[in-house]
CSV table of C-alpha atoms and ligand atoms in Angstrom, one decimal:
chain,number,residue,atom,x,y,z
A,1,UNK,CA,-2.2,-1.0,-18.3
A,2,UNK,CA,-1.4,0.2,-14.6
A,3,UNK,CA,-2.5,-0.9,-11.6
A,4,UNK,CA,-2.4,1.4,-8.5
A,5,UNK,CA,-1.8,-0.8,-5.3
A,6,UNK,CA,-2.7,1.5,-2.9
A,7,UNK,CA,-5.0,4.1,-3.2
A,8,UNK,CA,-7.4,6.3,-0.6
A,9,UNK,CA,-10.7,6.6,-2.5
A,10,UNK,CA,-12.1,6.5,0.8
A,11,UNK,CA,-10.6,9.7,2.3
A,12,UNK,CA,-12.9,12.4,2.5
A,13,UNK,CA,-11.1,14.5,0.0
A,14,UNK,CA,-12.8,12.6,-2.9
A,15,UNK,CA,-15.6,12.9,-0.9
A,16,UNK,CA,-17.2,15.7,-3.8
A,17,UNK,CA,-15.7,13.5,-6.8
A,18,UNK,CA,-14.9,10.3,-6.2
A,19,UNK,CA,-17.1,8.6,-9.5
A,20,UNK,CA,-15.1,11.7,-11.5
A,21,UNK,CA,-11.7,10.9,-10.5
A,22,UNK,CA,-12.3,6.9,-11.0
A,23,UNK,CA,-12.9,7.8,-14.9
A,24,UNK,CA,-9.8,9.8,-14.8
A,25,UNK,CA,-8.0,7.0,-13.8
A,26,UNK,CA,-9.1,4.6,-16.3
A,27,UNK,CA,-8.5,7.1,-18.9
A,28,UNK,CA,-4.9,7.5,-17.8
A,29,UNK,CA,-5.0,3.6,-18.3
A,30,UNK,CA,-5.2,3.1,-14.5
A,31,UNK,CA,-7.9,-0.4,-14.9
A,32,UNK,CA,-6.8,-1.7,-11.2
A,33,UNK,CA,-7.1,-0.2,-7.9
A,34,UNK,CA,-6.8,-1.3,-4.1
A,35,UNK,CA,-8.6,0.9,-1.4
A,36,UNK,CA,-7.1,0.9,1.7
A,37,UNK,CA,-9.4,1.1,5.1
A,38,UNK,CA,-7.6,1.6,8.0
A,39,UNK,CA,-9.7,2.3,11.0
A,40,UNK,CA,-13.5,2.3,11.7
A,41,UNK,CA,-14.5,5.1,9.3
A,42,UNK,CA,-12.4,4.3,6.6
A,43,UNK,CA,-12.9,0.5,6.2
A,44,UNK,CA,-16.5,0.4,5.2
A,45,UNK,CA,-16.2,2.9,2.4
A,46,UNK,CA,-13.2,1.1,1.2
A,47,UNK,CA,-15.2,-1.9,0.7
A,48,UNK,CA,-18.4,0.0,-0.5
A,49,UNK,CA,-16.0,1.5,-3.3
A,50,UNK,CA,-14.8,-2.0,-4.1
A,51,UNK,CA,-18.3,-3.7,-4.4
A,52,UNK,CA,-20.3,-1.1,-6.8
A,53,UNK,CA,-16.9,-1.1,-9.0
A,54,UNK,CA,-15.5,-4.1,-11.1
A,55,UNK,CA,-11.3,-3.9,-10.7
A,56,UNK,CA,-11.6,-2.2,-7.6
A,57,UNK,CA,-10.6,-4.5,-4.4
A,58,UNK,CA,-9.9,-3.1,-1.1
A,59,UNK,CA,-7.7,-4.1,1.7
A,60,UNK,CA,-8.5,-3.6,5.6
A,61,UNK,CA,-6.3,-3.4,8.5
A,62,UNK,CA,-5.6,-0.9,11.2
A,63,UNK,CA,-2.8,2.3,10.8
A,64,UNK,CA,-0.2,2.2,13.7
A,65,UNK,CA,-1.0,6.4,14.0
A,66,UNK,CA,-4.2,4.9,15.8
A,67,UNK,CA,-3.0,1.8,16.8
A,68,UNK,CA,-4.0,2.7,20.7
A,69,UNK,CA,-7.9,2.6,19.2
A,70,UNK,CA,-7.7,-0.9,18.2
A,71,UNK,CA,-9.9,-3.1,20.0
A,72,UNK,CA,-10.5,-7.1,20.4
A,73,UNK,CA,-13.4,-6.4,18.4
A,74,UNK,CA,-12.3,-4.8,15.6
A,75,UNK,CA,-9.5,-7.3,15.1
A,76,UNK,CA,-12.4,-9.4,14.8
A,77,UNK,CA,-13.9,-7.5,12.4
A,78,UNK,CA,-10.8,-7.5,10.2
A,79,UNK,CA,-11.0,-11.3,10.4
A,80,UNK,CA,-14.7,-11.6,9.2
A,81,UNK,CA,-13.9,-8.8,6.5
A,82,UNK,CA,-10.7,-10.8,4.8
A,83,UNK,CA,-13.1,-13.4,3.8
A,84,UNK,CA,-15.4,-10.7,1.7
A,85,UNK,CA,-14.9,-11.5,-1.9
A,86,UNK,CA,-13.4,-7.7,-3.0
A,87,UNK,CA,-11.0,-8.0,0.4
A,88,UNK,CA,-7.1,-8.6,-1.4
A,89,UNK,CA,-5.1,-8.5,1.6
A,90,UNK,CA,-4.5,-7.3,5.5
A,91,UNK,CA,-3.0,-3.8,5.6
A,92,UNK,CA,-2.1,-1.3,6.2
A,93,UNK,CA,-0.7,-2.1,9.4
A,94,UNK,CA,3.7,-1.5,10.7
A,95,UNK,CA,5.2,0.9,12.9
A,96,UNK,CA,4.9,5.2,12.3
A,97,UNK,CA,7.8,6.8,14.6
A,98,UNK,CA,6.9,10.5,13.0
A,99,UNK,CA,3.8,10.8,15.0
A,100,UNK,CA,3.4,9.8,18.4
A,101,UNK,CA,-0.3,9.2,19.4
A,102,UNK,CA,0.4,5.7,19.9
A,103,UNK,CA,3.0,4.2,22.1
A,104,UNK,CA,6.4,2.2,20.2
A,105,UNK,CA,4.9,-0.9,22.4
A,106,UNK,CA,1.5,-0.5,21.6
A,107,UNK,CA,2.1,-0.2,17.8
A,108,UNK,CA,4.2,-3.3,17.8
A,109,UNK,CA,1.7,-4.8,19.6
A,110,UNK,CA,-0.8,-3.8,17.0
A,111,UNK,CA,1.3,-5.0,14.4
A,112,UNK,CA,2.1,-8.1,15.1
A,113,UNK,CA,-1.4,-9.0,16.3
A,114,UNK,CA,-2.3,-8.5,12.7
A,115,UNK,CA,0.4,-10.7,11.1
A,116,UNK,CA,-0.9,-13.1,13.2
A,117,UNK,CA,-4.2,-12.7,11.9
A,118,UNK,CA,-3.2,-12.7,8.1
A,119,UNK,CA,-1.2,-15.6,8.5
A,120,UNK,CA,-4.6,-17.4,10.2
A,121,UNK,CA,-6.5,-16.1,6.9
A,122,UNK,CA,-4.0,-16.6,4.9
A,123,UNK,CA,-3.6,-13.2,3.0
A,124,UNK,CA,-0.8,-10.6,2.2
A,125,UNK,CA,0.3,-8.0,3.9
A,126,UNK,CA,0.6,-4.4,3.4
A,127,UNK,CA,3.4,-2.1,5.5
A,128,UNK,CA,3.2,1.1,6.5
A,129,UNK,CA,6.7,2.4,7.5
A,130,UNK,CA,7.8,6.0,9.1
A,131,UNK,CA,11.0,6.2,10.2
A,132,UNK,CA,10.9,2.9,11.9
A,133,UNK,CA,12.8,0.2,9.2
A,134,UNK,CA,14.4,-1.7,11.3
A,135,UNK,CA,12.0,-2.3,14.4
A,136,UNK,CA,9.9,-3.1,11.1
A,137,UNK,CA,12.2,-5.6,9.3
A,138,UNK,CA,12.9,-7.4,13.0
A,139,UNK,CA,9.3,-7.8,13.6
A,140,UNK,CA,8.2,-9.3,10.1
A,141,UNK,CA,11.3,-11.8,10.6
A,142,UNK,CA,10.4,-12.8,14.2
A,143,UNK,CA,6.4,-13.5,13.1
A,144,UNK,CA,7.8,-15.2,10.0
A,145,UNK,CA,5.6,-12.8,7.8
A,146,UNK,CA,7.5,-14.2,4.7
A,147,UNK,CA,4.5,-17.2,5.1
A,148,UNK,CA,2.4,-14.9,3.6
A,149,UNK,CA,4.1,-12.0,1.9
A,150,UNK,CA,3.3,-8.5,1.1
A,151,UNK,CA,4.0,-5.4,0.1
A,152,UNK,CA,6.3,-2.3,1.4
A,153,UNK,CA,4.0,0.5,0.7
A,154,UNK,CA,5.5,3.4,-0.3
A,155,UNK,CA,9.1,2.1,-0.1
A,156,UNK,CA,11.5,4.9,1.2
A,157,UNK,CA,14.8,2.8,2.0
A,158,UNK,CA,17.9,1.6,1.2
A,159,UNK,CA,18.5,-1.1,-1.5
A,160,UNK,CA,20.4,-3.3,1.1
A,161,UNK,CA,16.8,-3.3,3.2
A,162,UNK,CA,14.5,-3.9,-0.2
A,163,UNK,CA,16.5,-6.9,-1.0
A,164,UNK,CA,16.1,-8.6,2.3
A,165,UNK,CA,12.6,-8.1,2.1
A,166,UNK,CA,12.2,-9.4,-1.8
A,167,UNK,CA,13.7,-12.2,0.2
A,168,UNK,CA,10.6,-12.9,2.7
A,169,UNK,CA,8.5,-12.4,0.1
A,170,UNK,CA,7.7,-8.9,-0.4
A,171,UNK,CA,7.0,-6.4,-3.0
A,172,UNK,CA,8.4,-3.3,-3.1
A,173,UNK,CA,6.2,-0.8,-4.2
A,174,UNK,CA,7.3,2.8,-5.2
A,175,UNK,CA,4.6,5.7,-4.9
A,176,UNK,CA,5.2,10.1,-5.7
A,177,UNK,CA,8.1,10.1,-3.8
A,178,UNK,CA,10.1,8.1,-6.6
A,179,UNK,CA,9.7,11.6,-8.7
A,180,UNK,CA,11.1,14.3,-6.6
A,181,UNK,CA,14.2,15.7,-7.7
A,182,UNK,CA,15.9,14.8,-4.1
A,183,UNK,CA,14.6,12.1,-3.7
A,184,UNK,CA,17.8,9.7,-4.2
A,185,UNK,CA,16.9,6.3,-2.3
A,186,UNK,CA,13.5,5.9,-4.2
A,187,UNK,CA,15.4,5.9,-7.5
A,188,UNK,CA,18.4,4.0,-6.6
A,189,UNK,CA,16.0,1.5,-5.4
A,190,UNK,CA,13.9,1.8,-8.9
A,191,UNK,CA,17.4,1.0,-10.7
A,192,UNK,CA,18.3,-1.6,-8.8
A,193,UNK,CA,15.7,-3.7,-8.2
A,194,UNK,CA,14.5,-6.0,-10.2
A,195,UNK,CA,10.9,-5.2,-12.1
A,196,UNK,CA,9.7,-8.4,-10.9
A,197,UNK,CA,9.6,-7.3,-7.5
A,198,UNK,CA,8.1,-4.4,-7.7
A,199,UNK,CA,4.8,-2.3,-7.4
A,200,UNK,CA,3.6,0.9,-8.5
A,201,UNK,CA,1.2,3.4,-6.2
A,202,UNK,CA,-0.1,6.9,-5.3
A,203,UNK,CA,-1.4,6.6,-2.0
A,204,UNK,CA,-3.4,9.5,-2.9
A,205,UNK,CA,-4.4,11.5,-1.3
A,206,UNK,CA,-1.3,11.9,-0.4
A,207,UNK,CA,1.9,12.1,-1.8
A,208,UNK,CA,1.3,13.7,-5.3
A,209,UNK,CA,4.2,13.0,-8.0
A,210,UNK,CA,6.4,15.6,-9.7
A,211,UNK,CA,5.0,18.2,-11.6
A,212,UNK,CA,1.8,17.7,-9.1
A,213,UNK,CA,3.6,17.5,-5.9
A,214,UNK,CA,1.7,19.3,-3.0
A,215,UNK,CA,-1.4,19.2,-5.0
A,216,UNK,CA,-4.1,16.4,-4.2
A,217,UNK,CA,-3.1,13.1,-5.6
A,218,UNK,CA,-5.6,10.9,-7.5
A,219,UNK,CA,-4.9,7.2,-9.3
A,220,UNK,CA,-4.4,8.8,-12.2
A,221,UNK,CA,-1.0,10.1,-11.5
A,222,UNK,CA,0.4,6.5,-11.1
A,223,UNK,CA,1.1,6.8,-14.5
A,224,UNK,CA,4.1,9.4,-13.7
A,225,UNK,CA,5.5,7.2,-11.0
A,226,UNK,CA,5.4,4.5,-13.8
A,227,UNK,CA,7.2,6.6,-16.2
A,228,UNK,CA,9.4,8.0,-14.1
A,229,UNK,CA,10.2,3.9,-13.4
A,230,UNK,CA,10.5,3.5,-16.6
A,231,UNK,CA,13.3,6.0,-17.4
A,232,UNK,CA,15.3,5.1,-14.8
A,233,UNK,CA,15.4,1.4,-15.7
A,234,UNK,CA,15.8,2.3,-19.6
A,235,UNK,CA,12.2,0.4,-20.2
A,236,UNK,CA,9.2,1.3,-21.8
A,237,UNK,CA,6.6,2.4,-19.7
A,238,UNK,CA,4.0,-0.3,-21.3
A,239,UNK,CA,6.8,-3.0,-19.8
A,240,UNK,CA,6.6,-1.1,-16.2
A,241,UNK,CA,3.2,-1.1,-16.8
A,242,UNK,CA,2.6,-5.1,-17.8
A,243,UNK,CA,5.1,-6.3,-15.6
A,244,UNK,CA,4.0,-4.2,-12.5
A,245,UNK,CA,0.2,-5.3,-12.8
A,246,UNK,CA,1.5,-9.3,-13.8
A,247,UNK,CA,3.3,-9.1,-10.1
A,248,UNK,CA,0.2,-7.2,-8.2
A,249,UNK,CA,-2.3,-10.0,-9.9
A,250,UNK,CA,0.1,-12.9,-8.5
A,251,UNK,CA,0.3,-11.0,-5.0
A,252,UNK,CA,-3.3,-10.7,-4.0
A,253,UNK,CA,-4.3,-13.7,-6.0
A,254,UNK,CA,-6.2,-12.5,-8.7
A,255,UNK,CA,-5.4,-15.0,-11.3
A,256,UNK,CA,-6.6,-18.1,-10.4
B,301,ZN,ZN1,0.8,4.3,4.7
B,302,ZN,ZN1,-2.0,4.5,2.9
């Protein structure tokens, strides 16, 4: 049992075989999915996917990339979105330093507009990072986003920074990157941490894990970020698997 916590069904790249790729998934044992919409095109189809299938929930927010697109309105769509049945949590929003479309201010701006908003609705967040951890960590201490928790998606630092976020309430969720061969924080993180606080994802399409890297990524493969969980922690991968989806259930409040 695996549940995949952040996922891009909605990207055009599954645009030809996106029913296919599904059925791979829950053949790899991959029952639980959450589609991320992040702007105006990729928010509806995320919540399309999520309605016509059962164990598929989506999550809406706007990517700091294109955080100098945001508009009143679409905050306000957000809003009236959280409150659709499939809709899990408020993401991805954070800070991307790689790519600079959007200005630092107006990202943080961005940001924080949307913790504001989660916290109003009530739902968890999910972070997109890029070379911005500490601009990040500052901001969800100062809007006191430990109120509603989260997740760090795709979690590329330190152990010292993972911990401080376990402590306001946030999962740490290891995607592809946890399988390369240089990839030394990922793992140190995986060994470290305790499973309870942690997440499994492929963000496909992105991201692909080790022996796929560079190819398309699909759900499927969260199965070899699991394992390779697994072997680093000494565990079976049905524990990574059990515990992982236990903690993603609690997050977005799927078992009550
Ligand atoms: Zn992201
Ligand atoms: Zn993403």
């Amino acid at each position: 049992m695996l549940f995949d916590t952040h996922v891009h069904l909605n990207a055009r790249q599954f645009d030809e075989d996106r029913e296919e790729v599904i059925k791979r998934a829950h053949e790899a044992g991959v029952e639980y999915m959450v589609v991320v919409g992040f702007d105006r095109e990729t928010i509806p189809l995320a919540i399309e996917i999520a309605e016509s299938h059962d164990n598929i929930y989506a999550a809406v927010g706007w990517h700091p990339v294109d955080a100098i697109d945001m508009e009143e309105s679409d905050l306000d769509w957000i809003k009236e979105l959280s409150a659709h049945p499939k809709v899990v949590a408020i993401g991805e929003m954070g800070l991307d330093y790689h790519w600079d479309k959007s200005p630092v201010d107006v990202q943080k701006e961005v940001f924080r507009k949307q913790i504001e908003l989660a916290k109003k609705v009530q739902m968890p967040i999910i972070i997109h990072n890029r070379e911005a951890t500490q601009d990040i960590v500052d901001i969800l201490k100062e809007e006191n986003a430990g109120e509603v928790g989260g997740i760090m998606h795709c979690y590329s630092g330190s152990v010292e920074i993972a911990r401080e976020c376990i402590e306001m309430n946030f999962y740490i969720s290891l995607g592809g990157p946890v399988t390369f061969k240089n990839a030394k924080k990922p793992k140190e993180v995986a060994e470290a941490i305790d499973l309870d606080h942690l997440l499994v994802e492929t963000d496909c399409p992105f991201l692909a894990p080790h022996p796929n890297r560079g190819t398309r990524n699909e759900p499927a493969y969260v199965k070899l970020v699991a394992e390779q969980v697994a072997e680093l922690k000494g565990i079976s991968l049905e524990e990574v698997g059990q515990t992982t989806t236990r903690n993603a259930f609690k997050l977005f409040k799927l078992d009550q």
